[in-house]
Short mmCIF file of C-alpha atoms and ligand atoms in Angstrom, two decimals:
data_model
loop_
_atom_site.label_atom_id
_atom_site.label_comp_id
_atom_site.label_asym_id
_atom_site.label_seq_id
_atom_site.Cartn_x
_atom_site.Cartn_y
_atom_site.Cartn_z
CA MET A 18 3.26 -8.65 63.59
CA ASP A 19 3.36 -12.22 64.94
CA ILE A 20 -0.15 -13.07 66.10
CA GLN A 21 -0.71 -16.46 67.78
CA VAL A 22 -4.23 -17.62 67.10
CA ALA A 23 -5.62 -20.74 68.79
CA THR A 24 -8.71 -20.89 66.57
CA ASP A 25 -8.94 -20.68 62.71
CA PRO A 26 -5.72 -18.88 61.71
CA ARG A 27 -7.64 -16.77 59.19
CA GLY A 28 -8.91 -14.76 62.19
CA THR A 29 -5.56 -12.91 62.22
CA ILE A 30 -6.70 -10.68 59.34
CA PHE A 31 -8.87 -8.71 61.79
CA ILE A 32 -6.08 -8.21 64.32
CA ASP A 33 -2.79 -7.93 62.48
CA PRO A 34 -2.28 -4.34 61.29
CA ASP A 35 0.04 -5.62 58.54
CA ALA A 36 -2.74 -7.77 57.09
CA TYR A 37 -4.52 -4.54 56.05
CA THR A 38 -1.59 -3.49 53.85
CA ASP A 39 -2.40 -6.22 51.30
CA PRO A 40 -6.02 -5.65 50.31
CA ALA A 41 -6.17 -8.42 47.71
CA ALA A 42 -5.05 -11.08 50.20
CA TRP A 43 -7.22 -9.62 52.95
CA HIS A 44 -10.38 -9.68 50.76
CA ALA A 45 -9.66 -13.22 49.50
CA THR A 46 -9.62 -14.42 53.11
CA ALA A 47 -12.67 -12.37 54.09
CA ALA A 48 -14.66 -13.76 51.09
CA ALA A 49 -13.87 -17.33 52.20
CA LEU A 50 -14.94 -16.53 55.75
CA ARG A 51 -18.21 -14.97 54.55
CA ALA A 52 -18.94 -18.23 52.74
CA GLU A 53 -17.71 -20.68 55.36
CA SER A 54 -17.73 -19.04 58.81
CA PRO A 55 -19.53 -15.68 58.72
CA VAL A 56 -19.46 -15.46 62.50
CA LEU A 57 -15.98 -16.67 63.29
CA ARG A 58 -14.74 -17.17 66.83
CA VAL A 59 -11.20 -15.73 67.20
CA GLU A 60 -9.04 -16.58 70.18
CA ALA A 61 -5.68 -14.85 69.94
CA GLU A 62 -2.93 -14.54 72.51
CA GLY A 63 -3.13 -11.28 74.37
CA PHE A 64 -6.69 -10.53 73.23
CA GLU A 65 -10.08 -11.24 74.77
CA PRO A 66 -11.87 -13.66 72.39
CA PHE A 67 -14.30 -12.18 69.87
CA TYR A 68 -16.48 -13.22 66.94
CA ALA A 69 -15.61 -11.70 63.59
CA VAL A 70 -18.85 -10.78 61.73
CA THR A 71 -18.20 -10.52 58.00
CA ARG A 72 -21.57 -10.49 56.26
CA HIS A 73 -23.49 -7.29 55.49
CA ALA A 74 -26.80 -8.63 56.88
CA ASP A 75 -25.20 -9.56 60.22
CA VAL A 76 -23.26 -6.31 60.58
CA PHE A 77 -26.55 -4.50 59.84
CA GLU A 78 -28.58 -6.56 62.34
CA VAL A 79 -26.09 -6.14 65.20
CA SER A 80 -25.80 -2.38 64.59
CA ARG A 81 -29.58 -1.95 64.41
CA ARG A 82 -30.19 -3.74 67.75
CA HIS A 83 -28.36 -1.25 69.91
CA ASP A 84 -30.42 -2.36 72.90
CA LEU A 85 -29.01 -5.90 72.62
CA TRP A 86 -25.49 -4.98 71.43
CA HIS A 87 -23.61 -2.25 73.26
CA ASN A 88 -20.52 -0.33 72.24
CA THR A 89 -19.24 -0.02 75.84
CA GLN A 90 -15.95 1.79 76.54
CA ARG A 91 -14.07 -0.84 74.51
CA SER A 92 -15.60 -0.21 71.12
CA MET A 93 -12.41 -0.84 69.16
CA LEU A 94 -10.19 -3.92 69.15
CA MET A 95 -7.17 -3.62 71.40
CA ASP A 96 -4.86 -6.10 73.12
CA GLU A 97 -5.32 -6.48 76.85
CA PHE A 98 -1.88 -5.13 77.71
CA THR A 99 -2.46 -1.86 75.88
CA TRP A 100 -5.95 -1.48 77.33
CA GLN A 101 -4.76 -2.04 80.89
CA PHE A 102 -1.88 0.34 80.28
CA ILE A 103 -4.24 3.08 79.01
CA LEU A 104 -6.40 2.65 82.13
CA SER A 105 -3.32 2.70 84.38
CA LEU A 106 -2.40 6.08 82.89
CA GLY A 107 -5.78 7.43 83.97
CA ILE A 108 -7.03 7.84 80.41
CA ASP A 109 -10.79 7.39 80.46
CA PRO A 110 -12.15 7.45 76.89
CA LYS A 111 -15.70 8.79 76.83
CA THR A 112 -16.97 9.73 73.39
CA LEU A 113 -20.16 8.95 71.48
CA ILE A 114 -18.60 5.70 70.30
CA HIS A 115 -17.99 4.68 73.94
CA MET A 116 -21.52 5.32 75.16
CA ASP A 117 -24.83 3.51 75.00
CA GLY A 118 -28.53 4.04 75.74
CA ASP A 119 -29.84 7.32 77.10
CA GLU A 120 -26.36 8.65 77.84
CA HIS A 121 -25.41 8.21 74.17
CA ARG A 122 -28.70 9.69 72.93
CA ASP A 123 -28.35 12.78 75.17
CA HIS A 124 -24.73 13.43 74.23
CA ARG A 125 -25.35 12.90 70.51
CA ALA A 126 -28.18 15.43 70.71
CA VAL A 127 -25.63 18.16 71.58
CA ALA A 128 -24.28 18.26 68.02
CA ASN A 129 -26.91 16.33 66.06
CA ASP A 130 -28.78 19.31 64.57
CA TRP A 131 -25.49 20.86 63.47
CA PHE A 132 -24.85 17.77 61.32
CA LYS A 133 -28.31 17.54 59.77
CA PRO A 134 -28.44 17.79 55.92
CA ALA A 135 -29.82 21.35 55.89
CA ALA A 136 -27.10 22.57 58.25
CA VAL A 137 -24.40 20.79 56.30
CA ARG A 138 -25.69 22.27 53.03
CA HIS A 139 -25.07 25.65 54.57
CA ARG A 140 -21.31 24.78 54.63
CA GLN A 141 -21.15 23.84 50.95
CA GLN A 142 -19.60 27.12 49.86
CA ALA A 143 -16.82 26.78 52.43
CA ILE A 144 -16.10 23.19 51.30
CA ASP A 145 -16.04 24.30 47.66
CA ALA A 146 -13.60 27.08 48.44
CA ILE A 147 -11.25 24.65 50.18
CA ALA A 148 -11.58 22.17 47.31
CA ASP A 149 -10.63 24.97 44.89
CA GLU A 150 -7.60 25.74 46.96
CA PHE A 151 -6.33 22.15 46.91
CA THR A 152 -7.01 21.70 43.18
CA GLN A 153 -4.89 24.76 42.71
CA LYS A 154 -2.24 23.21 44.93
CA MET A 155 -2.13 20.18 42.63
CA VAL A 156 -1.83 22.45 39.62
CA ASP A 157 1.01 24.32 41.36
CA LEU A 158 2.79 21.02 42.09
CA GLY A 159 3.13 20.88 38.34
CA GLY A 160 2.43 17.30 37.23
CA GLU A 161 3.52 14.96 39.99
CA CYS A 162 2.64 14.53 43.65
CA ASP A 163 1.82 12.09 46.41
CA PHE A 164 -1.94 12.59 46.22
CA ALA A 165 -2.59 11.07 49.66
CA GLN A 166 -0.10 13.21 51.60
CA ASP A 167 -0.05 16.36 49.43
CA VAL A 168 -3.74 16.67 48.83
CA ALA A 169 -6.12 14.22 50.55
CA VAL A 170 -4.70 14.66 54.07
CA PRO A 171 -4.43 18.49 54.11
CA TYR A 172 -7.71 19.03 52.17
CA THR A 173 -9.79 16.94 54.57
CA LEU A 174 -7.94 18.42 57.55
CA ARG A 175 -8.73 21.96 56.41
CA VAL A 176 -12.43 21.10 56.02
CA ILE A 177 -12.72 19.60 59.49
CA MET A 178 -10.82 22.55 60.96
CA SER A 179 -13.11 25.00 59.19
CA ILE A 180 -16.11 23.09 60.61
CA PHE A 181 -14.62 23.49 64.08
CA GLY A 182 -13.64 27.08 63.48
CA ILE A 183 -9.92 26.42 64.06
CA PRO A 184 -7.52 28.84 62.32
CA GLU A 185 -5.19 27.57 59.62
CA PRO A 186 -1.90 28.19 61.48
CA ASP A 187 -3.00 25.65 64.13
CA GLU A 188 -3.44 22.83 61.60
CA PRO A 189 -0.04 21.22 62.09
CA ILE A 190 -0.79 20.77 65.82
CA MET A 191 -4.12 19.20 64.97
CA LEU A 192 -2.59 16.90 62.37
CA ARG A 193 -0.08 15.63 64.90
CA LEU A 194 -2.78 15.08 67.41
CA THR A 195 -5.21 13.20 65.15
CA GLN A 196 -2.47 10.98 63.71
CA GLY A 197 -1.03 10.47 67.22
CA ILE A 198 -4.26 8.80 68.27
CA PHE A 199 -5.56 7.09 65.19
CA GLY A 200 -2.34 6.59 63.24
CA ALA A 201 -0.32 5.21 66.17
CA ALA A 202 -0.57 1.66 64.84
CA ASP A 203 1.36 2.60 61.70
CA PRO A 204 5.11 2.93 62.30
CA GLU A 205 5.35 5.81 59.88
CA TYR A 206 3.35 8.10 62.16
CA LEU A 207 5.32 7.32 65.29
CA GLY A 208 8.06 9.80 64.55
CA ASP A 209 10.91 9.77 67.05
CA LEU A 210 8.86 8.15 69.74
CA THR A 211 9.42 4.46 70.25
CA ASP A 212 6.52 4.04 72.67
CA PRO A 213 3.13 4.41 70.93
CA MET A 214 1.39 4.83 74.24
CA GLU A 215 3.52 7.79 75.09
CA LEU A 216 2.47 9.25 71.78
CA GLY A 217 -1.16 8.56 72.63
CA THR A 218 -1.13 10.13 76.07
CA GLY A 219 0.95 13.04 74.88
CA ALA A 220 -1.64 13.64 72.15
CA ILE A 221 -4.51 13.55 74.62
CA ASN A 222 -2.83 16.00 76.99
CA GLU A 223 -2.09 18.39 74.14
CA PHE A 224 -5.68 18.06 72.95
CA GLY A 225 -6.83 18.94 76.48
CA ASP A 226 -4.85 22.16 76.59
CA TYR A 227 -5.76 23.16 73.06
CA PHE A 228 -9.48 22.48 73.20
CA GLY A 229 -9.80 23.79 76.73
CA ALA A 230 -8.63 27.20 75.52
CA LEU A 231 -10.82 27.01 72.40
CA ALA A 232 -13.93 26.14 74.39
CA ALA A 233 -13.34 28.95 76.86
CA ASP A 234 -13.05 31.39 73.95
CA ARG A 235 -16.30 30.16 72.35
CA ARG A 236 -18.19 30.53 75.59
CA ALA A 237 -17.02 34.10 75.79
CA ASN A 238 -17.37 34.80 72.06
CA PRO A 239 -19.91 32.40 70.48
CA THR A 240 -19.93 32.03 66.67
CA ASP A 241 -21.77 29.66 64.33
CA ASP A 242 -19.02 26.99 64.36
CA LEU A 243 -19.00 23.52 65.86
CA ALA A 244 -16.60 24.52 68.64
CA THR A 245 -19.31 26.90 69.87
CA VAL A 246 -21.92 24.12 69.84
CA ILE A 247 -19.73 21.78 71.86
CA ALA A 248 -18.44 24.48 74.24
CA ASN A 249 -22.03 25.48 75.09
CA GLY A 250 -23.49 21.97 74.97
CA ARG A 251 -25.85 20.80 77.68
CA VAL A 252 -26.89 17.30 78.73
CA GLN A 253 -30.05 16.97 80.89
CA GLY A 254 -29.97 20.72 81.31
CA GLU A 255 -26.40 20.78 82.71
CA PRO A 256 -23.33 22.03 80.82
CA LEU A 257 -21.00 19.28 79.52
CA ASN A 258 -18.30 18.67 82.07
CA GLU A 259 -14.68 19.29 81.14
CA HIS A 260 -13.99 15.60 80.50
CA ALA A 261 -17.03 15.05 78.26
CA GLU A 262 -16.30 18.26 76.43
CA LEU A 263 -12.69 17.29 75.67
CA TRP A 264 -13.73 13.86 74.37
CA TYR A 265 -16.43 15.43 72.24
CA PHE A 266 -13.78 17.52 70.51
CA ILE A 267 -11.53 14.47 70.16
CA ILE A 268 -14.17 12.28 68.53
CA VAL A 269 -15.13 14.86 65.91
CA ALA A 270 -11.51 15.79 65.12
CA THR A 271 -10.25 12.23 64.81
CA ALA A 272 -13.37 10.65 63.29
CA GLY A 273 -13.71 13.38 60.71
CA HIS A 274 -10.21 13.57 59.38
CA ASP A 275 -8.36 10.37 58.54
CA THR A 276 -11.59 8.62 57.54
CA THR A 277 -12.44 11.08 54.80
CA SER A 278 -8.83 11.40 53.72
CA TYR A 279 -8.61 7.62 53.18
CA ALA A 280 -11.95 7.58 51.34
CA LEU A 281 -10.55 10.13 48.91
CA SER A 282 -7.10 8.56 48.42
CA GLY A 283 -8.43 5.00 48.27
CA GLY A 284 -11.25 6.04 45.93
CA LEU A 285 -8.87 7.83 43.62
CA GLU A 286 -6.55 4.81 43.55
CA ALA A 287 -9.48 2.73 42.35
CA LEU A 288 -10.34 5.28 39.69
CA LEU A 289 -6.74 5.31 38.48
CA ARG A 290 -6.82 1.52 38.19
CA ASN A 291 -9.99 1.85 36.09
CA PRO A 292 -9.11 4.59 33.61
CA ASP A 293 -12.38 4.15 31.65
CA GLN A 294 -14.27 5.17 34.78
CA LEU A 295 -11.97 8.08 35.43
CA ALA A 296 -12.65 9.24 31.85
CA ALA A 297 -16.40 8.73 32.30
CA LEU A 298 -16.40 10.86 35.46
CA ALA A 299 -14.33 13.56 33.78
CA ALA A 300 -16.81 13.62 30.86
CA ASP A 301 -19.94 13.64 33.07
CA PRO A 302 -19.48 15.29 36.50
CA GLU A 303 -23.10 14.33 37.31
CA LEU A 304 -21.75 10.87 37.96
CA VAL A 305 -19.96 12.12 41.04
CA THR A 306 -22.78 11.48 43.53
CA ASN A 307 -22.80 7.72 42.83
CA ALA A 308 -19.01 7.74 42.35
CA ALA A 309 -18.54 9.14 45.88
CA GLU A 310 -20.71 6.37 47.33
CA GLU A 311 -18.72 3.74 45.44
CA MET A 312 -15.42 5.25 46.55
CA ILE A 313 -16.55 5.19 50.18
CA ARG A 314 -17.80 1.59 49.84
CA TRP A 315 -14.55 0.59 48.19
CA ALA A 316 -12.21 2.31 50.65
CA SER A 317 -14.29 1.54 53.78
CA PRO A 318 -11.78 3.47 55.91
CA VAL A 319 -13.25 2.42 59.26
CA ARG A 320 -12.31 -1.24 59.31
CA HIS A 321 -14.33 -2.29 62.36
CA PHE A 322 -16.19 -1.45 65.53
CA MET A 323 -16.84 -3.83 68.40
CA ARG A 324 -20.21 -4.62 70.08
CA TYR A 325 -20.91 -6.50 73.35
CA ALA A 326 -23.92 -8.83 73.85
CA GLN A 327 -26.16 -7.64 76.72
CA GLN A 328 -27.83 -11.07 77.03
CA ASP A 329 -27.38 -14.54 75.67
CA THR A 330 -28.18 -14.44 71.98
CA GLU A 331 -27.59 -16.07 68.64
CA LEU A 332 -26.13 -14.66 65.43
CA HIS A 333 -26.20 -16.55 62.15
CA GLY A 334 -26.61 -19.86 64.03
CA VAL A 335 -23.76 -19.14 66.48
CA ASP A 336 -24.59 -18.91 70.18
CA ILE A 337 -23.10 -15.87 71.82
CA ALA A 338 -23.20 -15.46 75.62
CA GLU A 339 -23.98 -12.28 77.54
CA GLY A 340 -20.76 -10.25 77.84
CA GLU A 341 -19.14 -11.78 74.76
CA ARG A 342 -18.25 -9.51 71.88
CA VAL A 343 -18.32 -9.27 68.11
CA LEU A 344 -16.16 -7.37 65.65
CA LEU A 345 -18.21 -5.75 62.86
CA SER A 346 -16.04 -5.92 59.75
CA TYR A 347 -17.21 -3.07 57.53
CA TRP A 348 -14.54 -3.76 54.92
CA SER A 349 -15.78 -7.32 54.49
CA ALA A 350 -19.47 -6.43 54.64
CA ASN A 351 -18.89 -3.86 51.88
CA ARG A 352 -17.76 -6.74 49.60
CA ASP A 353 -20.65 -9.04 50.45
CA GLU A 354 -21.75 -10.83 47.28
CA ASP A 355 -25.31 -11.16 48.66
CA VAL A 356 -25.70 -7.38 48.48
CA PHE A 357 -23.32 -6.06 45.84
CA VAL A 358 -23.28 -7.52 42.31
CA ASP A 359 -19.71 -8.54 41.53
CA PRO A 360 -18.49 -6.87 44.72
CA MET A 361 -14.78 -6.91 43.92
CA ARG A 362 -15.45 -4.74 40.85
CA PHE A 363 -15.08 -1.01 41.42
CA ASP A 364 -17.90 0.62 39.43
CA ILE A 365 -18.94 4.24 39.83
CA THR A 366 -22.26 3.52 38.13
CA ARG A 367 -23.23 0.50 40.19
CA PRO A 368 -26.92 0.80 41.19
CA ASP A 369 -26.27 -0.86 44.56
CA ALA A 370 -23.55 1.60 45.72
CA GLY A 371 -26.07 3.14 48.15
CA GLU A 372 -26.09 -0.11 50.14
CA LEU A 373 -22.63 0.73 51.48
CA ILE A 374 -22.19 0.11 55.21
CA SER A 375 -19.04 2.21 55.62
CA PHE A 376 -20.85 4.72 57.91
CA GLY A 377 -22.40 2.02 60.12
CA VAL A 378 -26.14 1.73 60.85
CA GLY A 379 -28.57 2.75 63.57
CA ALA A 380 -28.05 4.80 66.72
CA HIS A 381 -24.30 5.33 66.12
CA TYR A 382 -24.63 5.98 62.39
CA CYS A 383 -21.79 8.32 61.40
CA LEU A 384 -22.62 11.84 62.41
CA GLY A 385 -20.38 13.33 59.71
CA SER A 386 -21.45 11.24 56.70
CA GLN A 387 -22.95 14.23 54.87
CA PHE A 388 -19.68 16.13 55.25
CA ALA A 389 -17.60 13.20 54.01
CA ARG A 390 -19.84 12.79 50.95
CA ARG A 391 -19.79 16.49 50.17
CA GLU A 392 -16.01 16.65 50.48
CA LEU A 393 -15.60 13.98 47.78
CA ARG A 394 -18.38 15.33 45.55
CA SER A 395 -16.96 18.83 45.67
CA PHE A 396 -13.33 17.93 45.04
CA LEU A 397 -13.46 15.37 42.22
CA PRO A 398 -15.14 17.41 39.42
CA LYS A 399 -12.92 20.37 40.24
CA LEU A 400 -9.81 18.20 40.03
CA LEU A 401 -10.86 16.53 36.75
CA ALA A 402 -11.66 19.93 35.21
CA ARG A 403 -8.08 21.11 35.88
CA VAL A 404 -5.91 18.06 35.18
CA ASP A 405 -5.68 15.48 32.47
CA ASP A 406 -3.76 12.22 31.96
CA LEU A 407 -4.00 11.43 35.67
CA GLN A 408 -2.11 8.19 36.27
CA LEU A 409 -0.42 6.10 38.96
CA ALA A 410 3.27 7.03 39.10
CA GLY A 411 4.39 4.33 41.56
CA ASP A 412 3.08 1.73 43.94
CA PRO A 413 0.45 2.94 46.43
CA GLN A 414 1.17 2.13 50.09
CA TRP A 415 -1.38 1.15 52.67
CA THR A 416 -1.43 1.88 56.40
CA ALA A 417 -0.68 -0.93 58.79
CA ALA A 418 -3.70 -0.31 61.01
CA ASN A 419 -6.67 -2.48 62.00
CA PHE A 420 -9.07 0.33 63.01
CA VAL A 421 -8.94 3.23 60.57
CA GLY A 422 -6.75 2.98 57.48
CA GLY A 423 -6.28 3.07 53.74
CA VAL A 424 -3.95 4.35 51.07
CA LYS A 425 -1.35 6.55 52.81
CA HIS A 426 0.91 7.15 49.76
CA LEU A 427 -0.47 7.55 46.25
CA PRO A 428 2.16 8.70 43.74
CA VAL A 429 0.43 10.24 40.71
CA SER A 430 1.39 12.03 37.53
CA TYR A 431 -0.85 14.32 35.50
CA ARG A 432 -0.96 17.10 32.93
CA VAL A 433 -2.32 20.50 33.88
CA ARG A 434 -5.06 21.51 31.42
C1 LIG B 509 -15.64 8.55 54.73
C2 LIG B 509 -15.53 9.11 55.89
C3 LIG B 509 -16.11 8.50 57.16
C4 LIG B 509 -16.36 7.18 57.47
C5 LIG B 509 -16.09 5.97 56.62
C6 LIG B 509 -16.93 7.17 58.81
C7 LIG B 509 -17.33 6.01 59.48
C8 LIG B 509 -17.96 5.98 60.67
C9 LIG B 509 -18.44 4.77 61.36
C10 LIG B 509 -18.34 3.36 60.78
C11 LIG B 509 -18.98 5.14 62.54
C12 LIG B 509 -19.63 4.21 63.56
C13 LIG B 509 -21.04 3.81 63.08
C14 LIG B 509 -21.70 2.76 63.92
O1 LIG B 509 -21.20 2.38 64.97
O2 LIG B 509 -22.78 2.28 63.47
C15 LIG B 509 -18.84 6.58 62.64
C16 LIG B 509 -19.25 7.32 63.72
C17 LIG B 509 -18.96 8.67 63.82
N1 LIG B 509 -18.47 9.53 62.88
FE1 LIG B 509 -17.84 9.00 61.03
N2 LIG B 509 -17.00 8.46 59.28
C18 LIG B 509 -16.51 9.31 58.29
C19 LIG B 509 -16.46 10.69 58.35
C20 LIG B 509 -16.81 11.43 59.45
C21 LIG B 509 -16.73 12.87 59.52
C22 LIG B 509 -16.30 13.78 58.40
C23 LIG B 509 -17.12 13.23 60.78
C24 LIG B 509 -17.24 14.58 61.42
C25 LIG B 509 -17.23 15.74 60.78
C26 LIG B 509 -17.45 11.99 61.50
C27 LIG B 509 -17.90 11.92 62.82
C28 LIG B 509 -18.37 10.77 63.42
C29 LIG B 509 -18.87 10.75 64.79
C30 LIG B 509 -18.98 11.93 65.75
C31 LIG B 509 -19.24 9.41 65.05
C32 LIG B 509 -19.86 8.86 66.33
C33 LIG B 509 -21.33 8.72 66.21
C34 LIG B 509 -22.00 8.01 67.36
O3 LIG B 509 -21.39 7.10 67.97
O4 LIG B 509 -23.16 8.35 67.67
N3 LIG B 509 -17.25 10.94 60.65
N4 LIG B 509 -18.23 7.06 61.50
#
């Protein structure tokens, strides 16, 4: 993509989807920015200006001060043309990541208990059963596969669908819908459609029909699934309206799928490039807890969120006026040398892995982080118990996407034990 930047040209790495397909080059630029201009003003043609925040401490501070820094309805980076076009279509995004203050607190409370550690633990057996199924799929594939597409995508999709309580036959619809919204930046996911916006609005309409029917069913026949919690959710004593309910379904479906899939595929790629660590993990499955943290730090599948200053302020010596915005670069913050020793080294035993900022911080901290962690921890030991000689069998490919992305093709070869 040809991005015209009036300020420091290195600012393009945060905008250009293609920049994210070359992690080594991206991280080299981000490291230089952390050292030289950790709060970088970026003025690019077609975009409202923003400041790219690349250091861990600054991403942390902005996230923590949710009174001073708001998400607003524009919590992800988008060019002005696309944003105006979305509004002109009557699409009115309203999810937890588009809300602030009491409204956000009250809506988050609808599902919060369901995501607490004790409640998530209750789902462990279901996650393990799905992990078994997909290890078996790899065994059945006989020694070669595209781990990202054959395993990571469908495994994480099945888990999120089981959380919702959506039956397996409906998974292809859901996959199309989640990739239609979050994958639209990557040409591979556009299919026959030449207009990504058409894909986006089509996906939202389909979501509306699908989830509307699901919610009606769960009001009539409540179960213990997440669909039931959302369908019967109340804010300030009133039922969620149809619009809020639809967007609640959308945020959990989209936020819970691609993210975890990229954490798994990107984490496995790193393990394959470090065979000694893969061997260590196979020999000692206890290492998996820290390994999962390191994989999620390394992959950092959510590349950024935006925040808007609610009053004149200052960040790392840079004055920022009320109404101006910052881009929180999680991928960069997760390689900050002030926090992680030798940050460009993937190390499943690193003591500082827990400092990862991949799930954000504060009021908007990822609701599904326990699920994501459990999905990785459940799958890896099962996989390594069944296959041996796991190796890269071709060049991995990365998504061209500046919001959520990672390794989309991971050709691997292996021997079934
Ligand atoms: C490795 C996988 C995942 C990553 C890297 C990730 C990352 C994130 C990040 C960075 C945020 C915003 C945090 C902030 O603004 O401070 C977020 C929010 C959220 N995530 Fe995740 N996520 C993952 C998996 C999941 C899963 C599995 C689910 C659901 C089952 C989920 C549901 C959500 C929801 C609902 C929010 C909005 C929370 C709010 O605004 O209050 N995520 N996630």
